[in-house]
């Protein structure tokens, strides 16, 4: 399968893993859209929330709940935003579910209807 995040998971594409456990790993986004922009990537490959198994959902919940404990390491103490793009309208470009972690500055919340 030609998936960039699976290749990073497996070490086939080098990328510093800032955190890793049995559920997920965290890397810096290669094209940061905020002062701090990370990706929290579940280890198992699936594209959409609708593809999640019960085991994936449990793993994902565990992964989310690790993020606060990483606040100091990742610089999230001023607050952060989590974002999951799903499908075409959201502009999902990598079809391996992932959570964007945006932080390090006040985060604008644009009115996307404009
Ligand atoms: P999406 O648009 O699917 O929600 O987000 C995919 C994200 O993955 C984008 O923000 C993009 O910059 C990031 N990305 C794509 N390829 C790579 C890569 O090889 N390494 C890293 N660190 N990030 C990547
Ligand atoms: Zn993948």
PDB file of C-alpha atoms and ligand atoms in Angstrom:
ATOM      1  CA  UNK A   1       0.000   0.000   0.000  1.00  0.00           C
ATOM      2  CA  UNK A   2       1.377   3.370  -1.011  1.00  0.00           C
ATOM      3  CA  UNK A   3       0.707   5.358   2.168  1.00  0.00           C
ATOM      4  CA  UNK A   4       3.145   7.996   3.372  1.00  0.00           C
ATOM      5  CA  UNK A   5       2.104   7.606   7.020  1.00  0.00           C
ATOM      6  CA  UNK A   6       2.491   3.812   6.932  1.00  0.00           C
ATOM      7  CA  UNK A   7       5.964   4.356   5.470  1.00  0.00           C
ATOM      8  CA  UNK A   8       6.854   6.815   8.240  1.00  0.00           C
ATOM      9  CA  UNK A   9       5.424   4.377  10.827  1.00  0.00           C
ATOM     10  CA  UNK A  10       7.630   1.624   9.416  1.00  0.00           C
ATOM     11  CA  UNK A  11      10.732   3.829   9.153  1.00  0.00           C
ATOM     12  CA  UNK A  12      10.790   3.625   5.331  1.00  0.00           C
ATOM     13  CA  UNK A  13      10.526   7.423   5.192  1.00  0.00           C
ATOM     14  CA  UNK A  14      12.634   9.105   7.877  1.00  0.00           C
ATOM     15  CA  UNK A  15      10.703  11.399  10.195  1.00  0.00           C
ATOM     16  CA  UNK A  16      11.391  12.216  13.834  1.00  0.00           C
ATOM     17  CA  UNK A  17       8.783  10.592  16.052  1.00  0.00           C
ATOM     18  CA  UNK A  18       8.270  13.016  18.935  1.00  0.00           C
ATOM     19  CA  UNK A  19       6.200  10.404  20.757  1.00  0.00           C
ATOM     20  CA  UNK A  20       5.278   6.808  20.020  1.00  0.00           C
ATOM     21  CA  UNK A  21       3.371   4.072  21.802  1.00  0.00           C
ATOM     22  CA  UNK A  22       1.360   0.997  20.853  1.00  0.00           C
ATOM     23  CA  UNK A  23      -1.561   3.117  19.591  1.00  0.00           C
ATOM     24  CA  UNK A  24      -0.031   6.030  17.711  1.00  0.00           C
ATOM     25  CA  UNK A  25       2.928   8.224  16.919  1.00  0.00           C
ATOM     26  CA  UNK A  26       3.337  12.002  16.682  1.00  0.00           C
ATOM     27  CA  UNK A  27       5.416  13.825  14.056  1.00  0.00           C
ATOM     28  CA  UNK A  28       5.773  17.438  12.940  1.00  0.00           C
ATOM     29  CA  UNK A  29       3.713  18.354   9.884  1.00  0.00           C
ATOM     30  CA  UNK A  30       6.041  18.852   6.935  1.00  0.00           C
ATOM     31  CA  UNK A  31       4.136  22.019   5.903  1.00  0.00           C
ATOM     32  CA  UNK A  32       3.231  23.673   9.206  1.00  0.00           C
ATOM     33  CA  UNK A  33       0.083  25.820   9.148  1.00  0.00           C
ATOM     34  CA  UNK A  34       0.645  27.228  12.660  1.00  0.00           C
ATOM     35  CA  UNK A  35       3.604  28.017  14.914  1.00  0.00           C
ATOM     36  CA  UNK A  36       3.344  24.429  16.131  1.00  0.00           C
ATOM     37  CA  UNK A  37       1.717  21.828  13.888  1.00  0.00           C
ATOM     38  CA  UNK A  38       1.897  18.139  14.670  1.00  0.00           C
ATOM     39  CA  UNK A  39       0.157  15.052  13.358  1.00  0.00           C
ATOM     40  CA  UNK A  40      -1.068  12.360  15.718  1.00  0.00           C
ATOM     41  CA  UNK A  41      -1.281   9.232  13.589  1.00  0.00           C
ATOM     42  CA  UNK A  42      -2.912   5.977  14.692  1.00  0.00           C
ATOM     43  CA  UNK A  43      -0.615   3.073  13.889  1.00  0.00           C
ATOM     44  CA  UNK A  44      -3.261   1.045  12.076  1.00  0.00           C
ATOM     45  CA  UNK A  45      -4.078   2.212   8.569  1.00  0.00           C
ATOM     46  CA  UNK A  46      -7.687   3.250   7.948  1.00  0.00           C
ATOM     47  CA  UNK A  47      -9.026   6.253   6.072  1.00  0.00           C
ATOM     48  CA  UNK A  48     -12.149   7.458   7.818  1.00  0.00           C
ATOM     49  CA  UNK A  49     -13.889   7.484  11.169  1.00  0.00           C
ATOM     50  CA  UNK A  50     -16.531   5.336   9.460  1.00  0.00           C
ATOM     51  CA  UNK A  51     -13.836   2.685   8.892  1.00  0.00           C
ATOM     52  CA  UNK A  52     -13.003   2.430  12.599  1.00  0.00           C
ATOM     53  CA  UNK A  53     -13.463  -0.891  14.321  1.00  0.00           C
ATOM     54  CA  UNK A  54     -14.366  -1.007  18.015  1.00  0.00           C
ATOM     55  CA  UNK A  55     -10.705  -1.773  18.739  1.00  0.00           C
ATOM     56  CA  UNK A  56      -9.642   1.249  16.642  1.00  0.00           C
ATOM     57  CA  UNK A  57     -12.062   3.460  18.575  1.00  0.00           C
ATOM     58  CA  UNK A  58     -10.622   2.305  21.900  1.00  0.00           C
ATOM     59  CA  UNK A  59      -7.097   2.835  20.601  1.00  0.00           C
ATOM     60  CA  UNK A  60      -8.034   6.298  19.286  1.00  0.00           C
ATOM     61  CA  UNK A  61      -9.566   7.320  22.617  1.00  0.00           C
ATOM     62  CA  UNK A  62      -6.423   6.196  24.442  1.00  0.00           C
ATOM     63  CA  UNK A  63      -4.333   8.182  21.947  1.00  0.00           C
ATOM     64  CA  UNK A  64      -6.370  11.377  22.394  1.00  0.00           C
ATOM     65  CA  UNK A  65      -6.122  11.109  26.149  1.00  0.00           C
ATOM     66  CA  UNK A  66      -2.286  11.004  25.937  1.00  0.00           C
ATOM     67  CA  UNK A  67      -2.102  14.456  24.338  1.00  0.00           C
ATOM     68  CA  UNK A  68      -2.522  16.522  27.556  1.00  0.00           C
ATOM     69  CA  UNK A  69       0.380  14.684  29.160  1.00  0.00           C
ATOM     70  CA  UNK A  70       2.548  15.747  26.199  1.00  0.00           C
ATOM     71  CA  UNK A  71       1.762  19.463  26.672  1.00  0.00           C
ATOM     72  CA  UNK A  72       5.201  20.393  27.998  1.00  0.00           C
ATOM     73  CA  UNK A  73       7.076  18.389  25.389  1.00  0.00           C
ATOM     74  CA  UNK A  74       5.035  19.683  22.465  1.00  0.00           C
ATOM     75  CA  UNK A  75       4.496  23.232  23.727  1.00  0.00           C
ATOM     76  CA  UNK A  76       0.735  23.017  24.069  1.00  0.00           C
ATOM     77  CA  UNK A  77       0.400  24.848  27.366  1.00  0.00           C
ATOM     78  CA  UNK A  78      -1.216  27.919  25.808  1.00  0.00           C
ATOM     79  CA  UNK A  79      -3.963  25.749  24.348  1.00  0.00           C
ATOM     80  CA  UNK A  80      -4.283  23.776  21.168  1.00  0.00           C
ATOM     81  CA  UNK A  81      -6.715  22.747  18.470  1.00  0.00           C
ATOM     82  CA  UNK A  82      -7.350  19.231  17.160  1.00  0.00           C
ATOM     83  CA  UNK A  83      -8.569  18.805  13.600  1.00  0.00           C
ATOM     84  CA  UNK A  84      -9.460  15.714  11.582  1.00  0.00           C
ATOM     85  CA  UNK A  85     -10.078  16.172   7.863  1.00  0.00           C
ATOM     86  CA  UNK A  86     -12.487  13.632   6.432  1.00  0.00           C
ATOM     87  CA  UNK A  87     -13.051  13.295   2.706  1.00  0.00           C
ATOM     88  CA  UNK A  88     -13.161  15.673  -0.227  1.00  0.00           C
ATOM     89  CA  UNK A  89     -14.858  18.777   1.171  1.00  0.00           C
ATOM     90  CA  UNK A  90     -12.418  18.791   4.073  1.00  0.00           C
ATOM     91  CA  UNK A  91      -9.514  18.488   1.646  1.00  0.00           C
ATOM     92  CA  UNK A  92      -8.141  15.277   3.118  1.00  0.00           C
ATOM     93  CA  UNK A  93      -4.914  14.575   1.256  1.00  0.00           C
ATOM     94  CA  UNK A  94      -3.480  11.611   3.149  1.00  0.00           C
ATOM     95  CA  UNK A  95      -5.923   8.733   3.399  1.00  0.00           C
ATOM     96  CA  UNK A  96      -4.661   7.354   6.698  1.00  0.00           C
ATOM     97  CA  UNK A  97      -6.688   8.880   9.503  1.00  0.00           C
ATOM     98  CA  UNK A  98      -4.740  11.456  11.485  1.00  0.00           C
ATOM     99  CA  UNK A  99      -5.325  14.286  13.923  1.00  0.00           C
ATOM    100  CA  UNK A 100      -3.752  17.680  13.325  1.00  0.00           C
ATOM    101  CA  UNK A 101      -2.535  19.331  16.538  1.00  0.00           C
ATOM    102  CA  UNK A 102      -2.258  23.094  16.088  1.00  0.00           C
ATOM    103  CA  UNK A 103      -0.740  25.297  18.789  1.00  0.00           C
ATOM    104  CA  UNK A 104       1.878  27.857  19.717  1.00  0.00           C
ATOM    105  CA  UNK A 105      -0.148  30.985  18.894  1.00  0.00           C
ATOM    106  CA  UNK A 106      -3.689  32.341  19.112  1.00  0.00           C
ATOM    107  CA  UNK A 107      -5.611  30.245  16.592  1.00  0.00           C
ATOM    108  CA  UNK A 108      -7.904  32.114  14.284  1.00  0.00           C
ATOM    109  CA  UNK A 109     -11.257  30.447  13.627  1.00  0.00           C
ATOM    110  CA  UNK A 110     -12.125  31.656  10.126  1.00  0.00           C
ATOM    111  CA  UNK A 111     -15.668  31.940   8.863  1.00  0.00           C
ATOM    112  CA  UNK A 112     -15.321  29.502   5.999  1.00  0.00           C
ATOM    113  CA  UNK A 113     -18.606  30.653   4.364  1.00  0.00           C
ATOM    114  CA  UNK A 114     -16.969  33.934   3.340  1.00  0.00           C
TER     115      UNK A 114
HETATM  116  P1  LIG B   1      -4.781  16.180   5.473  1.00  0.00           P
HETATM  117  O1  LIG B   1      -4.881  17.240   4.415  1.00  0.00           O
HETATM  118  O2  LIG B   1      -4.929  14.791   4.881  1.00  0.00           O
HETATM  119  O3  LIG B   1      -5.692  16.412   6.637  1.00  0.00           O
HETATM  120  O4  LIG B   1      -3.342  16.344   6.094  1.00  0.00           O
HETATM  121  C1  LIG B   1      -2.211  15.700   5.631  1.00  0.00           C
HETATM  122  C2  LIG B   1      -1.033  16.432   6.227  1.00  0.00           C
HETATM  123  O5  LIG B   1       0.104  15.622   6.105  1.00  0.00           O
HETATM  124  C3  LIG B   1      -0.720  17.767   5.557  1.00  0.00           C
HETATM  125  O6  LIG B   1      -0.813  18.819   6.511  1.00  0.00           O
HETATM  126  C4  LIG B   1       0.696  17.579   5.016  1.00  0.00           C
HETATM  127  O7  LIG B   1       1.484  18.738   5.150  1.00  0.00           O
HETATM  128  C5  LIG B   1       1.217  16.427   5.874  1.00  0.00           C
HETATM  129  N1  LIG B   1       2.198  15.587   5.210  1.00  0.00           N
HETATM  130  C6  LIG B   1       2.101  15.052   3.961  1.00  0.00           C
HETATM  131  N2  LIG B   1       3.186  14.310   3.684  1.00  0.00           N
HETATM  132  C7  LIG B   1       3.994  14.379   4.777  1.00  0.00           C
HETATM  133  C8  LIG B   1       5.274  13.816   5.085  1.00  0.00           C
HETATM  134  O8  LIG B   1       5.901  13.095   4.303  1.00  0.00           O
HETATM  135  N3  LIG B   1       5.782  14.086   6.311  1.00  0.00           N
HETATM  136  C9  LIG B   1       5.127  14.863   7.222  1.00  0.00           C
HETATM  137  N4  LIG B   1       5.722  15.074   8.400  1.00  0.00           N
HETATM  138  N5  LIG B   1       3.918  15.413   6.959  1.00  0.00           N
HETATM  139  C10 LIG B   1       3.360  15.175   5.749  1.00  0.00           C
HETATM  140 ZN1  LIG B   2      -1.321   4.237   6.088  1.00  0.00          ZN
END
